[in-house]
């Protein structure tokens, strides 16, 4: 599934935006502040119905405008055309459409490109708390195996219910007798969630190490799952919960289980999170996204759309070349840069170049010449 055309109205700097994307690589170039990241964000917003940049979505509506609209024209691998549309007015429910029909959520839409996005300020994924990596891994799992998204949800509900019960026991409004039922429920979904995560991390480990090697992250890069529980089955996990109940009652919440797991990214045996330089963390993040793209391509038979914001500026020429070589493969990618010369191969006839300036994005004339 690829995006052929992106149209936006009143999105960030763009009163109107209408661009065709390349089948392979599209390079968005322009000076700082020109609107390059805004264009990537518009694309992401159109694919997912969400911003990749902010949780305060009213920011995406152009200053002075009431509402924003994004339309995407898509083409499936079999040549069939599809459309996605997102309409957003702050304070109102979003209006999402797939092939002209209203839908609740875009993630449920089959005819939709999967997207991976690299933004420099997503470095939190590498250096932030484990919860961010867990949430991210769970999203990758949901994208690779849509039916598995449910496990994450029901596990979260079971933990929330158990926590609520712990709170009632603490204040004398409930007895411990009702705990084993919730231990069993948490354990039943918890072992499945853990096994899904273990499988996903197994799939990501090799491509992660390879991408990190390619991009020049010095030393051995590893991605490893560190689950809280090693329990062989749900009963064993429920027993672990029962053993820890005094601590849980003291804390007021469930302190054991997959909601405390970690996904460990290391370089030469040391966690990137704690010991990596900014540059190493960036390479770690980029390697993680490239690994996910490979894993998703294998699992779903379609290469996700890759959005890379301003990555080249921090890479040396050799690494730029290696990254460009990866983008030259199958699948669609969009990369932003202030300087076209930083993207090896940007001048090739197969590459789509979009010049961004003054709230407009135009296909480079060079292509026609
Ligand atoms: N809602 C908005 N309406 C209009 N302009 C906006 C809005 N949000 C951000 N901007 C402007 O977008 C510009 C930054 O665009 P951006 O895409 O981040 O630039 P870059 O090309 O450096 O990636 C800034 O000048 C900022 O003021
Ligand atoms: Mg930018």
Short mmCIF file of C-alpha atoms and ligand atoms in Angstrom, two decimals:
data_model
loop_
_atom_site.label_atom_id
_atom_site.label_comp_id
_atom_site.label_asym_id
_atom_site.label_seq_id
_atom_site.Cartn_x
_atom_site.Cartn_y
_atom_site.Cartn_z
CA UNK A 1 0.00 0.00 0.00
CA UNK A 2 1.53 3.29 -1.00
CA UNK A 3 0.55 6.93 -0.74
CA UNK A 4 0.27 8.51 -4.18
CA UNK A 5 -0.94 11.91 -3.20
CA UNK A 6 -1.26 13.99 -0.05
CA UNK A 7 -3.66 16.89 0.15
CA UNK A 8 -4.08 19.04 3.24
CA UNK A 9 -6.04 22.14 4.13
CA UNK A 10 -5.23 24.45 7.02
CA UNK A 11 -2.60 22.12 8.45
CA UNK A 12 0.22 23.92 10.34
CA UNK A 13 1.95 26.25 7.84
CA UNK A 14 -0.11 24.99 4.91
CA UNK A 15 -3.28 26.76 3.87
CA UNK A 16 -3.35 24.27 1.03
CA UNK A 17 -0.98 21.44 0.30
CA UNK A 18 -1.20 19.11 -2.67
CA UNK A 19 1.76 16.87 -3.48
CA UNK A 20 2.37 13.58 -5.25
CA UNK A 21 4.82 11.23 -3.54
CA UNK A 22 7.35 8.97 -5.21
CA UNK A 23 6.88 5.21 -5.31
CA UNK A 24 10.23 4.84 -3.52
CA UNK A 25 12.07 7.72 -1.93
CA UNK A 26 10.69 11.25 -1.59
CA UNK A 27 13.05 13.96 -0.34
CA UNK A 28 11.48 17.04 1.23
CA UNK A 29 13.92 19.91 1.31
CA UNK A 30 13.89 23.52 2.41
CA UNK A 31 15.45 25.86 4.94
CA UNK A 32 14.84 25.65 8.67
CA UNK A 33 11.27 26.49 9.59
CA UNK A 34 10.05 26.11 6.02
CA UNK A 35 7.49 23.41 6.87
CA UNK A 36 9.29 20.13 6.19
CA UNK A 37 8.36 18.43 9.46
CA UNK A 38 4.85 19.83 9.07
CA UNK A 39 4.55 17.95 5.79
CA UNK A 40 5.68 14.67 7.39
CA UNK A 41 3.26 15.24 10.23
CA UNK A 42 0.41 15.84 7.77
CA UNK A 43 1.22 12.53 6.10
CA UNK A 44 1.27 10.74 9.44
CA UNK A 45 -1.98 12.44 10.47
CA UNK A 46 -3.61 11.27 7.27
CA UNK A 47 -2.44 7.67 7.74
CA UNK A 48 -3.24 7.31 11.44
CA UNK A 49 -5.62 10.11 12.41
CA UNK A 50 -3.11 11.24 15.03
CA UNK A 51 -0.13 13.58 15.28
CA UNK A 52 3.34 12.08 15.62
CA UNK A 53 4.56 15.31 17.14
CA UNK A 54 2.19 16.48 19.80
CA UNK A 55 -0.50 15.19 22.10
CA UNK A 56 -2.16 18.60 21.99
CA UNK A 57 -3.68 18.16 18.57
CA UNK A 58 -5.22 21.59 18.30
CA UNK A 59 -1.67 22.75 17.49
CA UNK A 60 -1.89 21.22 14.04
CA UNK A 61 -4.71 23.49 12.89
CA UNK A 62 -3.26 26.42 11.01
CA UNK A 63 -3.13 29.65 13.02
CA UNK A 64 -6.41 31.49 12.52
CA UNK A 65 -8.23 28.51 10.96
CA UNK A 66 -11.10 26.53 12.52
CA UNK A 67 -10.40 23.05 11.24
CA UNK A 68 -7.94 21.00 9.25
CA UNK A 69 -8.46 18.31 6.60
CA UNK A 70 -6.14 15.70 5.17
CA UNK A 71 -6.85 13.52 2.15
CA UNK A 72 -4.68 10.66 0.98
CA UNK A 73 -4.88 8.83 -2.31
CA UNK A 74 -3.51 5.32 -1.91
CA UNK A 75 -2.62 2.51 -4.24
CA UNK A 76 -2.58 -1.10 -3.10
CA UNK A 77 -0.02 -3.62 -4.32
CA UNK A 78 -2.65 -5.01 -6.71
CA UNK A 79 -3.15 -1.56 -8.25
CA UNK A 80 -6.53 -0.91 -6.60
CA UNK A 81 -6.98 2.68 -5.44
CA UNK A 82 -8.15 3.69 -1.99
CA UNK A 83 -8.64 6.91 -0.06
CA UNK A 84 -8.31 8.02 3.54
CA UNK A 85 -9.62 11.29 4.93
CA UNK A 86 -9.23 12.97 8.30
CA UNK A 87 -11.18 16.04 9.34
CA UNK A 88 -10.33 17.65 12.64
CA UNK A 89 -11.83 20.61 14.42
CA UNK A 90 -10.64 21.11 18.01
CA UNK A 91 -13.36 20.26 20.49
CA UNK A 92 -15.24 18.08 18.02
CA UNK A 93 -14.88 14.35 17.35
CA UNK A 94 -12.56 13.64 14.44
CA UNK A 95 -14.16 12.67 11.17
CA UNK A 96 -12.34 9.70 9.69
CA UNK A 97 -13.15 8.15 6.36
CA UNK A 98 -11.83 5.18 4.43
CA UNK A 99 -12.88 4.89 0.82
CA UNK A 100 -15.49 7.54 1.48
CA UNK A 101 -17.20 5.70 4.34
CA UNK A 102 -17.01 7.00 7.91
CA UNK A 103 -14.98 4.84 10.30
CA UNK A 104 -14.40 4.93 14.06
CA UNK A 105 -10.65 4.45 13.96
CA UNK A 106 -8.14 4.31 11.15
CA UNK A 107 -6.14 1.52 12.78
CA UNK A 108 -9.02 -0.84 12.03
CA UNK A 109 -8.91 0.00 8.33
CA UNK A 110 -7.32 -2.75 6.27
CA UNK A 111 -6.45 -0.57 3.27
CA UNK A 112 -4.05 1.66 5.13
CA UNK A 113 -0.27 1.98 4.97
CA UNK A 114 1.62 1.05 8.14
CA UNK A 115 3.89 3.91 9.16
CA UNK A 116 7.18 4.15 11.07
CA UNK A 117 8.37 7.59 11.96
CA UNK A 118 11.71 8.93 13.10
CA UNK A 119 11.61 12.36 14.71
CA UNK A 120 14.69 13.71 16.51
CA UNK A 121 12.56 14.41 19.56
CA UNK A 122 11.44 10.79 19.76
CA UNK A 123 14.77 10.06 21.37
CA UNK A 124 12.76 9.51 24.54
CA UNK A 125 11.99 6.10 23.16
CA UNK A 126 15.63 5.17 23.77
CA UNK A 127 16.49 7.27 26.79
CA UNK A 128 13.13 7.56 28.52
CA UNK A 129 11.43 5.21 31.00
CA UNK A 130 10.62 1.57 30.11
CA UNK A 131 6.90 2.35 29.75
CA UNK A 132 7.61 4.17 26.48
CA UNK A 133 9.44 1.17 25.01
CA UNK A 134 6.75 -1.25 26.20
CA UNK A 135 4.03 0.90 24.64
CA UNK A 136 5.99 1.18 21.42
CA UNK A 137 6.67 -2.56 21.23
CA UNK A 138 2.98 -3.23 21.84
CA UNK A 139 2.14 -0.97 18.91
CA UNK A 140 4.53 -2.87 16.69
CA UNK A 141 2.90 -6.12 17.81
CA UNK A 142 -0.54 -4.72 17.02
CA UNK A 143 0.65 -3.63 13.59
CA UNK A 144 2.30 -6.95 12.80
CA UNK A 145 -0.49 -9.14 14.23
CA UNK A 146 -3.67 -7.04 14.53
CA UNK A 147 -5.53 -9.78 16.46
CA UNK A 148 -2.98 -9.53 19.27
CA UNK A 149 -3.82 -5.92 20.15
CA UNK A 150 -6.68 -7.24 22.25
CA UNK A 151 -4.34 -9.05 24.68
CA UNK A 152 -2.63 -5.81 25.62
CA UNK A 153 -5.99 -4.19 26.26
CA UNK A 154 -7.50 -6.93 28.40
CA UNK A 155 -4.28 -7.32 30.36
CA UNK A 156 -4.31 -3.59 31.14
CA UNK A 157 -7.93 -3.85 32.28
CA UNK A 158 -7.19 -6.84 34.51
CA UNK A 159 -4.30 -5.00 36.20
CA UNK A 160 -6.49 -1.92 36.69
CA UNK A 161 -9.22 -4.04 38.29
CA UNK A 162 -6.73 -5.77 40.56
CA UNK A 163 -5.32 -2.39 41.58
CA UNK A 164 -8.80 -1.11 42.35
CA UNK A 165 -9.38 -4.16 44.53
CA UNK A 166 -6.04 -3.63 46.30
CA UNK A 167 -7.17 -0.10 47.11
CA UNK A 168 -10.47 -1.37 48.54
CA UNK A 169 -8.69 -3.98 50.67
CA UNK A 170 -6.35 -1.30 52.02
CA UNK A 171 -9.26 0.79 53.19
CA UNK A 172 -11.10 -2.21 54.61
CA UNK A 173 -13.87 -2.14 51.99
CA UNK A 174 -13.02 -5.56 50.55
CA UNK A 175 -11.43 -8.77 51.75
CA UNK A 176 -8.40 -10.60 50.43
CA UNK A 177 -10.63 -13.49 49.52
CA UNK A 178 -11.50 -11.88 46.20
CA UNK A 179 -7.86 -11.44 45.12
CA UNK A 180 -7.13 -14.91 43.67
CA UNK A 181 -9.75 -14.43 40.96
CA UNK A 182 -7.98 -11.30 39.76
CA UNK A 183 -4.53 -12.87 40.15
CA UNK A 184 -5.73 -15.57 37.76
CA UNK A 185 -7.12 -13.01 35.31
CA UNK A 186 -3.94 -10.90 35.31
CA UNK A 187 -1.86 -14.06 34.93
CA UNK A 188 -3.96 -15.53 32.13
CA UNK A 189 -3.49 -12.48 29.87
CA UNK A 190 -0.06 -11.61 31.27
CA UNK A 191 1.68 -14.77 30.07
CA UNK A 192 0.21 -14.33 26.59
CA UNK A 193 1.32 -10.70 26.44
CA UNK A 194 4.79 -11.69 27.61
CA UNK A 195 5.03 -14.41 24.97
CA UNK A 196 3.93 -11.98 22.24
CA UNK A 197 6.57 -9.50 23.34
CA UNK A 198 9.24 -12.18 23.50
CA UNK A 199 8.39 -13.28 19.98
CA UNK A 200 8.47 -9.69 18.70
CA UNK A 201 11.83 -9.00 20.36
CA UNK A 202 13.22 -12.21 18.88
CA UNK A 203 12.18 -10.99 15.44
CA UNK A 204 13.66 -7.55 15.99
CA UNK A 205 16.99 -8.57 17.53
CA UNK A 206 18.84 -9.59 14.38
CA UNK A 207 17.69 -6.74 12.11
CA UNK A 208 18.39 -4.30 14.93
CA UNK A 209 21.98 -5.49 15.29
CA UNK A 210 22.41 -5.42 11.52
CA UNK A 211 20.96 -1.91 11.10
CA UNK A 212 23.11 -0.61 13.95
CA UNK A 213 26.17 -2.17 12.32
CA UNK A 214 25.29 -0.62 8.97
CA UNK A 215 24.74 2.81 10.44
CA UNK A 216 28.01 2.64 12.32
CA UNK A 217 26.90 2.37 15.92
CA UNK A 218 30.32 1.26 17.20
CA UNK A 219 30.44 -2.04 19.08
CA UNK A 220 27.87 -4.79 19.45
CA UNK A 221 24.32 -3.53 19.44
CA UNK A 222 21.71 -5.75 21.04
CA UNK A 223 17.98 -5.61 21.62
CA UNK A 224 16.72 -7.87 24.36
CA UNK A 225 13.45 -8.43 26.14
CA UNK A 226 13.63 -8.36 29.91
CA UNK A 227 10.33 -9.69 31.19
CA UNK A 228 9.43 -9.37 34.86
CA UNK A 229 8.06 -12.86 35.08
CA UNK A 230 9.73 -16.05 33.91
CA UNK A 231 6.72 -18.12 34.95
CA UNK A 232 6.19 -21.19 32.80
CA UNK A 233 2.42 -20.77 32.67
CA UNK A 234 -0.49 -18.75 33.98
CA UNK A 235 -0.78 -20.78 37.19
CA UNK A 236 2.86 -20.19 38.03
CA UNK A 237 2.47 -16.48 37.32
CA UNK A 238 -0.66 -16.32 39.51
CA UNK A 239 1.35 -17.95 42.30
CA UNK A 240 4.04 -15.26 41.90
CA UNK A 241 1.37 -12.60 42.26
CA UNK A 242 -0.03 -14.26 45.37
CA UNK A 243 3.46 -14.39 46.93
CA UNK A 244 3.88 -10.65 46.46
CA UNK A 245 0.51 -9.57 47.71
CA UNK A 246 1.80 -7.98 50.95
CA UNK A 247 4.11 -5.71 48.98
CA UNK A 248 1.31 -4.87 46.58
CA UNK A 249 -1.02 -3.95 49.44
CA UNK A 250 1.66 -1.73 50.91
CA UNK A 251 2.28 0.03 47.60
CA UNK A 252 -1.35 0.08 46.59
CA UNK A 253 -0.74 -1.35 43.13
CA UNK A 254 0.41 -4.49 41.34
CA UNK A 255 4.20 -4.41 41.27
CA UNK A 256 4.85 -7.54 39.23
CA UNK A 257 4.00 -8.47 35.67
CA UNK A 258 4.40 -7.41 32.06
CA UNK A 259 3.44 -3.82 32.88
CA UNK A 260 6.90 -3.63 34.47
CA UNK A 261 8.83 -5.26 31.60
CA UNK A 262 11.79 -3.62 29.90
CA UNK A 263 13.08 -3.78 26.36
CA UNK A 264 16.80 -3.31 26.69
CA UNK A 265 18.86 -1.64 23.99
CA UNK A 266 22.57 -2.05 24.57
CA UNK A 267 25.88 -1.24 22.99
CA UNK A 268 28.72 -3.49 24.08
CA UNK A 269 26.70 -4.67 27.05
CA UNK A 270 25.80 -1.22 28.36
CA UNK A 271 22.35 0.27 28.17
CA UNK A 272 22.02 3.00 25.56
CA UNK A 273 19.44 4.56 27.79
CA UNK A 274 21.95 5.28 30.55
CA UNK A 275 25.33 5.33 28.82
CA UNK A 276 24.70 6.19 25.18
CA UNK A 277 25.73 9.57 23.82
CA UNK A 278 23.06 11.60 22.06
CA UNK A 279 24.47 10.46 18.73
CA UNK A 280 24.49 6.80 19.78
CA UNK A 281 20.93 7.06 21.04
CA UNK A 282 19.86 8.53 17.72
CA UNK A 283 21.50 5.65 15.86
CA UNK A 284 19.83 3.24 18.29
CA UNK A 285 16.43 4.75 17.58
CA UNK A 286 16.97 4.73 13.85
CA UNK A 287 18.14 1.10 13.98
CA UNK A 288 15.07 0.15 16.00
CA UNK A 289 12.75 1.73 13.43
CA UNK A 290 14.56 0.09 10.53
CA UNK A 291 14.39 -3.27 12.31
CA UNK A 292 10.67 -2.84 12.88
CA UNK A 293 10.15 -1.99 9.27
CA UNK A 294 11.80 -5.26 8.26
CA UNK A 295 9.87 -7.28 10.83
CA UNK A 296 6.56 -5.71 9.78
CA UNK A 297 7.35 -6.29 6.13
CA UNK A 298 7.89 -9.99 6.92
CA UNK A 299 4.81 -10.33 9.11
CA UNK A 300 2.40 -8.41 6.90
CA UNK A 301 3.91 -8.83 3.48
CA UNK A 302 3.99 -5.06 3.00
CA UNK A 303 6.80 -2.63 3.76
CA UNK A 304 5.65 0.22 6.03
CA UNK A 305 5.92 3.81 4.94
CA UNK A 306 9.02 5.22 6.63
CA UNK A 307 9.10 8.87 7.63
CA UNK A 308 12.54 10.20 8.56
CA UNK A 309 12.80 13.73 9.84
CA UNK A 310 16.18 15.38 9.59
CA UNK A 311 18.34 12.29 10.14
CA UNK A 312 21.07 12.94 7.60
CA UNK A 313 22.45 16.09 9.21
CA UNK A 314 23.89 14.07 12.09
CA UNK A 315 25.37 11.23 10.04
CA UNK A 316 28.78 11.25 8.40
CA UNK A 317 28.96 10.68 4.63
CA UNK A 318 29.60 6.91 4.91
CA UNK A 319 26.56 6.40 7.14
CA UNK A 320 24.45 8.63 4.95
CA UNK A 321 25.35 6.36 2.07
CA UNK A 322 24.39 3.24 4.04
CA UNK A 323 21.07 4.68 5.09
CA UNK A 324 20.34 5.85 1.54
CA UNK A 325 21.12 2.34 0.26
CA UNK A 326 18.49 0.92 2.62
CA UNK A 327 15.91 3.45 1.44
CA UNK A 328 16.63 2.43 -2.11
CA UNK A 329 15.03 -0.99 -1.45
CA UNK A 330 11.35 -1.84 -1.70
CA UNK A 331 8.86 0.33 0.15
CA UNK A 332 8.09 3.99 0.32
CA UNK A 333 10.02 6.49 2.40
CA UNK A 334 9.98 10.21 2.93
CA UNK A 335 13.01 12.03 4.30
CA UNK A 336 13.43 15.70 5.15
CA UNK A 337 16.65 17.67 4.85
CA UNK A 338 17.83 21.25 4.77
CA UNK A 339 20.43 20.29 2.22
CA UNK A 340 19.78 18.00 -0.75
CA UNK A 341 23.49 17.25 -0.89
CA UNK A 342 23.13 15.38 2.43
CA UNK A 343 20.94 12.73 0.81
CA UNK A 344 23.06 10.51 -1.43
CA UNK A 345 21.25 9.71 -4.64
CA UNK A 346 18.72 12.53 -4.18
CA UNK A 347 19.35 13.66 -7.73
CA UNK A 348 18.40 10.28 -9.23
CA UNK A 349 15.50 10.27 -11.66
CA UNK A 350 13.63 7.74 -9.51
CA UNK A 351 13.61 10.08 -6.50
CA UNK A 352 10.76 12.51 -5.93
CA UNK A 353 11.97 15.89 -4.66
CA UNK A 354 9.65 18.36 -2.96
CA UNK A 355 10.83 21.90 -2.28
CA UNK A 356 9.13 23.49 0.71
CA UNK A 357 8.98 27.24 1.20
CA UNK A 358 6.54 29.97 2.20
CA UNK A 359 3.83 27.55 3.23
CA UNK A 360 3.91 25.68 -0.07
CA UNK A 361 5.48 22.45 -1.30
CA UNK A 362 6.34 22.05 -4.96
CA UNK A 363 7.74 19.17 -6.95
CA UNK A 364 11.21 20.07 -8.20
CA UNK A 365 11.23 21.34 -11.74
CA UNK A 366 14.48 19.46 -12.30
CA UNK A 367 12.40 16.35 -12.74
CA UNK A 368 10.65 17.67 -15.82
CA UNK A 369 13.89 18.94 -17.36
N1 LIG B 1 -0.66 25.62 13.64
C1 LIG B 1 0.24 26.33 12.95
N2 LIG B 1 -0.16 27.27 12.06
C2 LIG B 1 0.76 27.97 11.35
N3 LIG B 1 2.08 27.81 11.45
C3 LIG B 1 2.53 26.89 12.31
C4 LIG B 1 1.64 26.10 13.10
N4 LIG B 1 2.38 25.27 13.87
C5 LIG B 1 3.66 25.52 13.58
N5 LIG B 1 3.77 26.49 12.65
C6 LIG B 1 4.99 27.06 12.06
O1 LIG B 1 5.66 26.04 11.37
C7 LIG B 1 7.02 26.42 11.28
C8 LIG B 1 7.91 25.23 11.50
O2 LIG B 1 7.65 24.28 10.51
P1 LIG B 1 8.48 22.94 10.48
O3 LIG B 1 7.79 22.04 9.54
O4 LIG B 1 8.71 22.46 11.86
O5 LIG B 1 9.85 23.46 9.87
P2 LIG B 1 11.07 22.61 9.29
O6 LIG B 1 11.07 22.85 7.82
O7 LIG B 1 12.28 23.22 9.94
O8 LIG B 1 10.86 21.21 9.65
C9 LIG B 1 7.27 27.45 12.34
O9 LIG B 1 7.52 28.68 11.69
C10 LIG B 1 5.98 27.50 13.10
O10 LIG B 1 5.68 28.80 13.55
MG1 LIG B 2 11.87 20.08 11.03
#
